[in-house]
PDB file of C-alpha atoms in Angstrom:
ATOM      1  CA  VAL L   1      -6.103  -4.107  -8.451  1.00 79.00           C
ATOM      2  CA  ALA L   2      -4.398  -1.058  -9.725  1.00 72.00           C
ATOM      3  CA  GLU L   3      -5.280   2.488  -8.560  1.00 65.00           C
ATOM      4  CA  SER L   4      -7.168   2.895 -11.744  1.00 69.00           C
ATOM      5  CA  GLY L   5      -9.460  -0.076 -10.809  1.00 74.00           C
ATOM      6  CA  ALA L   6      -7.930  -2.360 -13.415  1.00 80.00           C
ATOM      7  CA  ARG L   7      -7.564  -5.995 -12.241  1.00 84.00           C
ATOM      8  CA  LEU L   8      -3.892  -7.175 -12.414  1.00 84.00           C
ATOM      9  CA  LEU L   9      -4.523 -10.827 -11.558  1.00 87.00           C
ATOM     10  CA  ALA L  10      -6.651 -13.353 -13.386  1.00 89.00           C
ATOM     11  CA  ALA L  11      -9.649 -14.263 -11.502  1.00 82.00           C
ATOM     12  CA  GLU L  12      -8.861 -17.943 -11.306  1.00 83.00           C
ATOM     13  CA  ALA L  13      -5.591 -17.066  -9.591  1.00 91.00           C
ATOM     14  CA  VAL L  14      -7.340 -15.197  -6.689  1.00 90.00           C
ATOM     15  CA  ASP L  15      -8.183 -18.544  -4.982  1.00 90.00           C
ATOM     16  CA  ALA L  16      -4.450 -19.664  -5.194  1.00 92.00           C
ATOM     17  CA  LEU L  17      -3.341 -16.348  -3.758  1.00 94.00           C
ATOM     18  CA  ARG L  18      -5.597 -16.794  -0.838  1.00 94.00           C
ATOM     19  CA  GLU L  19      -5.019 -20.403  -0.184  1.00 94.00           C
ATOM     20  CA  LEU L  20      -1.271 -20.819  -1.074  1.00 95.00           C
ATOM     21  CA  ILE L  21       0.391 -17.386  -0.599  1.00 96.00           C
ATOM     22  CA  LEU L  22      -1.348 -15.380   2.057  1.00 97.00           C
ATOM     23  CA  PRO L  23      -0.948 -18.110   4.807  1.00 97.00           C
ATOM     24  CA  ARG L  24       2.858 -18.090   4.139  1.00 98.00           C
ATOM     25  CA  ALA L  25       3.241 -14.314   4.135  1.00 97.00           C
ATOM     26  CA  ALA L  26       4.852 -12.229   6.998  1.00 97.00           C
ATOM     27  CA  VAL L  27       3.022  -9.047   5.873  1.00 98.00           C
ATOM     28  CA  VAL L  28       0.669  -8.215   3.018  1.00 98.00           C
ATOM     29  CA  THR L  29       0.008  -4.784   1.710  1.00 97.00           C
ATOM     30  CA  PRO L  30      -3.257  -4.633  -0.251  1.00 95.00           C
ATOM     31  CA  ASN L  31      -4.898  -1.413  -1.217  1.00 91.00           C
ATOM     32  CA  LEU L  32      -8.651  -1.004  -0.458  1.00 91.00           C
ATOM     33  CA  PRO L  33      -9.791  -2.438  -3.767  1.00 89.00           C
ATOM     34  CA  GLU L  34      -7.381  -5.466  -3.429  1.00 92.00           C
ATOM     35  CA  ALA L  35      -8.570  -5.957   0.157  1.00 94.00           C
ATOM     36  CA  ARG L  36     -12.174  -6.012  -1.117  1.00 92.00           C
ATOM     37  CA  ALA L  37     -11.367  -8.403  -3.911  1.00 90.00           C
ATOM     38  CA  LEU L  38      -9.541 -10.801  -1.511  1.00 93.00           C
ATOM     39  CA  THR L  39     -12.267 -10.806   1.178  1.00 95.00           C
ATOM     40  CA  GLY L  40     -15.381 -10.358  -0.793  1.00 92.00           C
ATOM     41  CA  LEU L  41     -16.475  -7.556   1.596  1.00 94.00           C
ATOM     42  CA  GLY L  42     -18.452  -4.788  -0.029  1.00 83.00           C
ATOM     43  CA  GLY L  43     -17.357  -1.288  -0.911  1.00 80.00           C
ATOM     44  CA  ASP L  44     -18.749   0.109   2.336  1.00 86.00           C
ATOM     45  CA  ALA L  45     -16.554  -2.023   4.551  1.00 91.00           C
ATOM     46  CA  ALA L  46     -14.255  -0.050   6.694  1.00 92.00           C
ATOM     47  CA  ALA L  47     -10.560  -0.471   6.347  1.00 93.00           C
ATOM     48  CA  GLU L  48     -10.329  -2.050   9.916  1.00 95.00           C
ATOM     49  CA  ALA L  49     -12.815  -4.665   8.876  1.00 96.00           C
ATOM     50  CA  LEU L  50     -10.956  -5.400   5.576  1.00 96.00           C
ATOM     51  CA  ALA L  51      -7.696  -5.675   7.568  1.00 97.00           C
ATOM     52  CA  ALA L  52      -9.334  -8.194   9.945  1.00 98.00           C
ATOM     53  CA  ALA L  53     -10.694 -10.155   7.056  1.00 98.00           C
ATOM     54  CA  VAL L  54      -7.421 -10.287   5.204  1.00 98.00           C
ATOM     55  CA  LEU L  55      -5.554 -11.179   8.418  1.00 98.00           C
ATOM     56  CA  ALA L  56      -8.046 -14.185   8.801  1.00 98.00           C
ATOM     57  CA  LEU L  57      -6.545 -15.470   5.590  1.00 98.00           C
ATOM     58  CA  GLY L  58      -3.375 -16.306   7.298  1.00 98.00           C
ATOM     59  CA  PRO L  59      -0.673 -13.670   7.001  1.00 98.00           C
ATOM     60  CA  ARG L  60       1.155 -12.657  10.235  1.00 98.00           C
ATOM     61  CA  ALA L  61       0.270  -8.952   9.537  1.00 98.00           C
ATOM     62  CA  VAL L  62      -1.511  -6.882   7.103  1.00 98.00           C
ATOM     63  CA  VAL L  63      -1.382  -3.203   5.993  1.00 98.00           C
ATOM     64  CA  VAL L  64      -4.416  -2.081   4.075  1.00 96.00           C
ATOM     65  CA  THR L  65      -2.997   1.029   2.226  1.00 94.00           C
ATOM     66  CA  GLY L  66      -5.367   3.992   2.442  1.00 83.00           C
ATOM     67  CA  GLY L  67      -4.404   6.238  -0.433  1.00 70.00           C
ATOM     68  CA  HIS L  68      -8.007   5.616  -1.665  1.00 65.00           C
ATOM     69  CA  ALA L  69      -9.576   6.486   1.722  1.00 67.00           C
ATOM     70  CA  ASP L  70     -10.856   9.550   3.138  1.00 72.00           C
ATOM     71  CA  PRO L  71      -9.361  10.463   5.557  1.00 77.00           C
ATOM     72  CA  VAL L  72      -5.991   9.087   4.316  1.00 82.00           C
ATOM     73  CA  ALA L  73      -4.749   6.387   6.584  1.00 92.00           C
ATOM     74  CA  ASP L  74      -3.215   2.959   6.254  1.00 96.00           C
ATOM     75  CA  VAL L  75      -4.593   0.349   8.683  1.00 97.00           C
ATOM     76  CA  PHE L  76      -2.027  -1.993  10.151  1.00 98.00           C
ATOM     77  CA  ALA L  77      -3.297  -5.152  11.877  1.00 98.00           C
ATOM     78  CA  ASP L  78      -1.571  -8.218  13.379  1.00 98.00           C
ATOM     79  CA  ARG L  79      -2.784 -10.757  16.006  1.00 97.00           C
ATOM     80  CA  GLU L  80      -2.255  -8.254  18.796  1.00 97.00           C
ATOM     81  CA  ARG L  81      -3.464  -4.890  17.534  1.00 97.00           C
ATOM     82  CA  THR L  82      -5.112  -2.747  14.861  1.00 97.00           C
ATOM     83  CA  VAL L  83      -3.419   0.649  14.327  1.00 97.00           C
ATOM     84  CA  ALA L  84      -4.210   3.621  12.007  1.00 96.00           C
ATOM     85  CA  ILE L  85      -1.231   5.142  10.296  1.00 96.00           C
ATOM     86  CA  PRO L  86      -2.486   8.598   9.182  1.00 93.00           C
ATOM     87  CA  GLY L  87      -1.060  10.607   6.377  1.00 87.00           C
ATOM     88  CA  GLU L  88      -1.674  13.530   4.131  1.00 84.00           C
ATOM     89  CA  ARG L  89      -3.444  13.303   0.864  1.00 81.00           C
ATOM     90  CA  GLN L  90      -1.336  14.280  -2.117  1.00 78.00           C
ATOM     91  CA  PRO L  91      -4.053  15.433  -4.511  1.00 74.00           C
ATOM     92  CA  ASP L  92      -1.909  16.355  -7.447  1.00 75.00           C
ATOM     93  CA  GLY L  93       0.885  13.875  -6.766  1.00 73.00           C
ATOM     94  CA  ALA L  94       1.887  11.273  -9.278  1.00 84.00           C
ATOM     95  CA  ALA L  95       0.865   7.877  -7.805  1.00 84.00           C
ATOM     96  CA  HIS L  96       1.890   5.343 -10.376  1.00 85.00           C
ATOM     97  CA  GLY L  97       4.036   2.882  -8.376  1.00 90.00           C
ATOM     98  CA  SER L  98       3.075   4.069  -4.979  1.00 91.00           C
ATOM     99  CA  GLY L  99       1.927   0.551  -3.767  1.00 92.00           C
ATOM    100  CA  CYS L 100       5.119  -1.065  -5.149  1.00 93.00           C
ATOM    101  CA  THR L 101       7.152   1.613  -3.389  1.00 95.00           C
ATOM    102  CA  HIS L 102       5.253   1.003  -0.126  1.00 96.00           C
ATOM    103  CA  SER L 103       5.733  -2.646  -0.141  1.00 97.00           C
ATOM    104  CA  SER L 104       9.428  -2.520  -1.234  1.00 97.00           C
ATOM    105  CA  VAL L 105      10.287  -0.064   1.543  1.00 97.00           C
ATOM    106  CA  LEU L 106       8.339  -2.286   4.064  1.00 98.00           C
ATOM    107  CA  ALA L 107      10.235  -5.306   3.025  1.00 98.00           C
ATOM    108  CA  ALA L 108      13.532  -3.510   3.266  1.00 98.00           C
ATOM    109  CA  GLU L 109      12.741  -2.315   6.761  1.00 98.00           C
ATOM    110  CA  LEU L 110      11.761  -5.779   7.770  1.00 98.00           C
ATOM    111  CA  ALA L 111      15.100  -7.059   6.368  1.00 98.00           C
ATOM    112  CA  ARG L 112      16.929  -4.330   8.477  1.00 98.00           C
ATOM    113  CA  GLY L 113      15.270  -5.779  11.567  1.00 98.00           C
ATOM    114  CA  ALA L 114      12.390  -3.488  12.114  1.00 98.00           C
ATOM    115  CA  ASP L 115       9.113  -4.893  13.451  1.00 97.00           C
ATOM    116  CA  ALA L 116       6.191  -4.906  11.142  1.00 98.00           C
ATOM    117  CA  LEU L 117       4.396  -1.875  12.602  1.00 98.00           C
ATOM    118  CA  ALA L 118       7.516   0.242  12.474  1.00 98.00           C
ATOM    119  CA  ALA L 119       8.235  -0.951   8.941  1.00 98.00           C
ATOM    120  CA  ALA L 120       4.664   0.036   7.919  1.00 98.00           C
ATOM    121  CA  ARG L 121       5.178   3.533   9.253  1.00 97.00           C
ATOM    122  CA  VAL L 122       8.363   4.077   7.419  1.00 97.00           C
ATOM    123  CA  ALA L 123       6.800   2.684   4.258  1.00 97.00           C
ATOM    124  CA  ARG L 124       3.785   4.957   4.585  1.00 96.00           C
ATOM    125  CA  ASP L 125       6.054   7.996   4.906  1.00 94.00           C
ATOM    126  CA  ALA L 126       8.251   6.965   2.032  1.00 94.00           C
ATOM    127  CA  ALA L 127       5.414   6.302  -0.376  1.00 94.00           C
ATOM    128  CA  ALA L 128       3.749   9.571   0.551  1.00 92.00           C
ATOM    129  CA  ARG L 129       6.829  11.474  -0.318  1.00 92.00           C
ATOM    130  CA  ALA L 130       7.352   9.559  -3.542  1.00 93.00           C
ATOM    131  CA  VAL L 131       3.819  10.571  -4.537  1.00 91.00           C
ATOM    132  CA  ARG L 132       4.152  14.213  -3.437  1.00 90.00           C
ATOM    133  CA  ASP L 133       7.417  14.443  -5.435  1.00 90.00           C
ATOM    134  CA  GLY L 134       6.187  12.346  -8.397  1.00 90.00           C
ATOM    135  CA  LEU L 135       6.979  12.935 -11.914  1.00 89.00           C
ATOM    136  CA  ARG L 136       3.647  14.230 -13.235  1.00 83.00           C
ATOM    137  CA  GLY L 137       5.042  15.241 -16.568  1.00 79.00           C
ATOM    138  CA  ILE L 138       5.920  11.745 -17.671  1.00 82.00           C
ATOM    139  CA  GLY L 139       3.464   9.526 -19.513  1.00 77.00           C
ATOM    140  CA  ALA L 140      -0.248  10.009 -20.203  1.00 77.00           C
ATOM    141  CA  GLY L 141      -1.603   9.010 -16.707  1.00 76.00           C
ATOM    142  CA  ALA L 142      -0.940  10.267 -13.240  1.00 77.00           C
ATOM    143  CA  GLY L 143       2.751   9.904 -13.645  1.00 86.00           C
ATOM    144  CA  PRO L 144       5.242   7.749 -11.733  1.00 90.00           C
ATOM    145  CA  VAL L 145       6.275   8.291  -8.042  1.00 92.00           C
ATOM    146  CA  ASP L 146       9.749   9.759  -7.585  1.00 91.00           C
ATOM    147  CA  VAL L 147      11.060   7.514  -4.777  1.00 88.00           C
ATOM    148  CA  LEU L 148      14.686   8.115  -5.933  1.00 88.00           C
ATOM    149  CA  GLY L 149      14.516  11.874  -5.876  1.00 83.00           C
ATOM    150  CA  LEU L 150      15.110  12.177  -9.643  1.00 83.00           C
ATOM    151  CA  ARG L 151      13.075  15.346 -10.037  1.00 72.00           C
ATOM    152  CA  PRO L 152      15.081  18.522  -9.591  1.00 66.00           C
ATOM    153  CA  PRO L 153      13.847  20.648  -6.615  1.00 63.00           C
ATOM    154  CA  GLY L 154      11.276  23.250  -7.543  1.00 62.00           C
ATOM    155  CA  ASP L 155      10.380  21.948 -10.949  1.00 62.00           C
ATOM    156  CA  GLY L 156       6.849  20.973 -10.115  1.00 59.00           C
ATOM    157  CA  GLY L 157       7.039  17.513 -11.365  1.00 54.00           C
ATOM    158  CA  ALA L 158       8.024  18.269 -14.901  1.00 55.00           C
ATOM    159  CA  ALA L 159       9.322  15.608 -17.163  1.00 51.00           C
ATOM    160  CA  LEU L 160      13.085  14.965 -16.823  1.00 52.00           C
ATOM    161  CA  PRO L 161      15.206  15.985 -19.800  1.00 50.00           C
TER     162      PRO L 161
END
C-alpha cells in the first residue's frame, strides 16, 4: 500500500504473500497501511499490535514503519523484543520512495553483518534524511526522496537542472 493509500498488490496475491513469502523472510518492513492490510486489524490498532500480528505470520523480524504515525516511530519486533525507533516528522519533505529506501538500507546493513535491530535503526535514519532532503520540485506529487544526495545544499528541494 503506497503512502497515497493506493494498493500496489492485487487482492488475490495477498494470501500468497502471507502464506508463501512472509514465513521465509528474515525481516519485513510494512508501513502502517500495509500492516493493516496483511493482518486485517483495524485502523485503530497500535503499531505494536500490528508488529506482533505481522510477526505471527512467520518472518523472523518486522519493522512497521511509522511515517504515517503520530508520534513518528518505527516499531521493531522479533521473537525476543519489541522496540520503538523514534524519529522526527519531515512535514514538508519529499517522501516518494521512502519505504523502498528504508528496506534497501536495512537489507544492505544485514548483508554487512548488522543484527536486525541495528539495521532497522540505520534504515530509519537514512530514510528520514532522504525525505528531509527530498526533491520536492520534481513531478506532480510529493517528490522523490534524495537518498543519493543529488540536491545541491541550500536549494530547498528545487528540481535539478
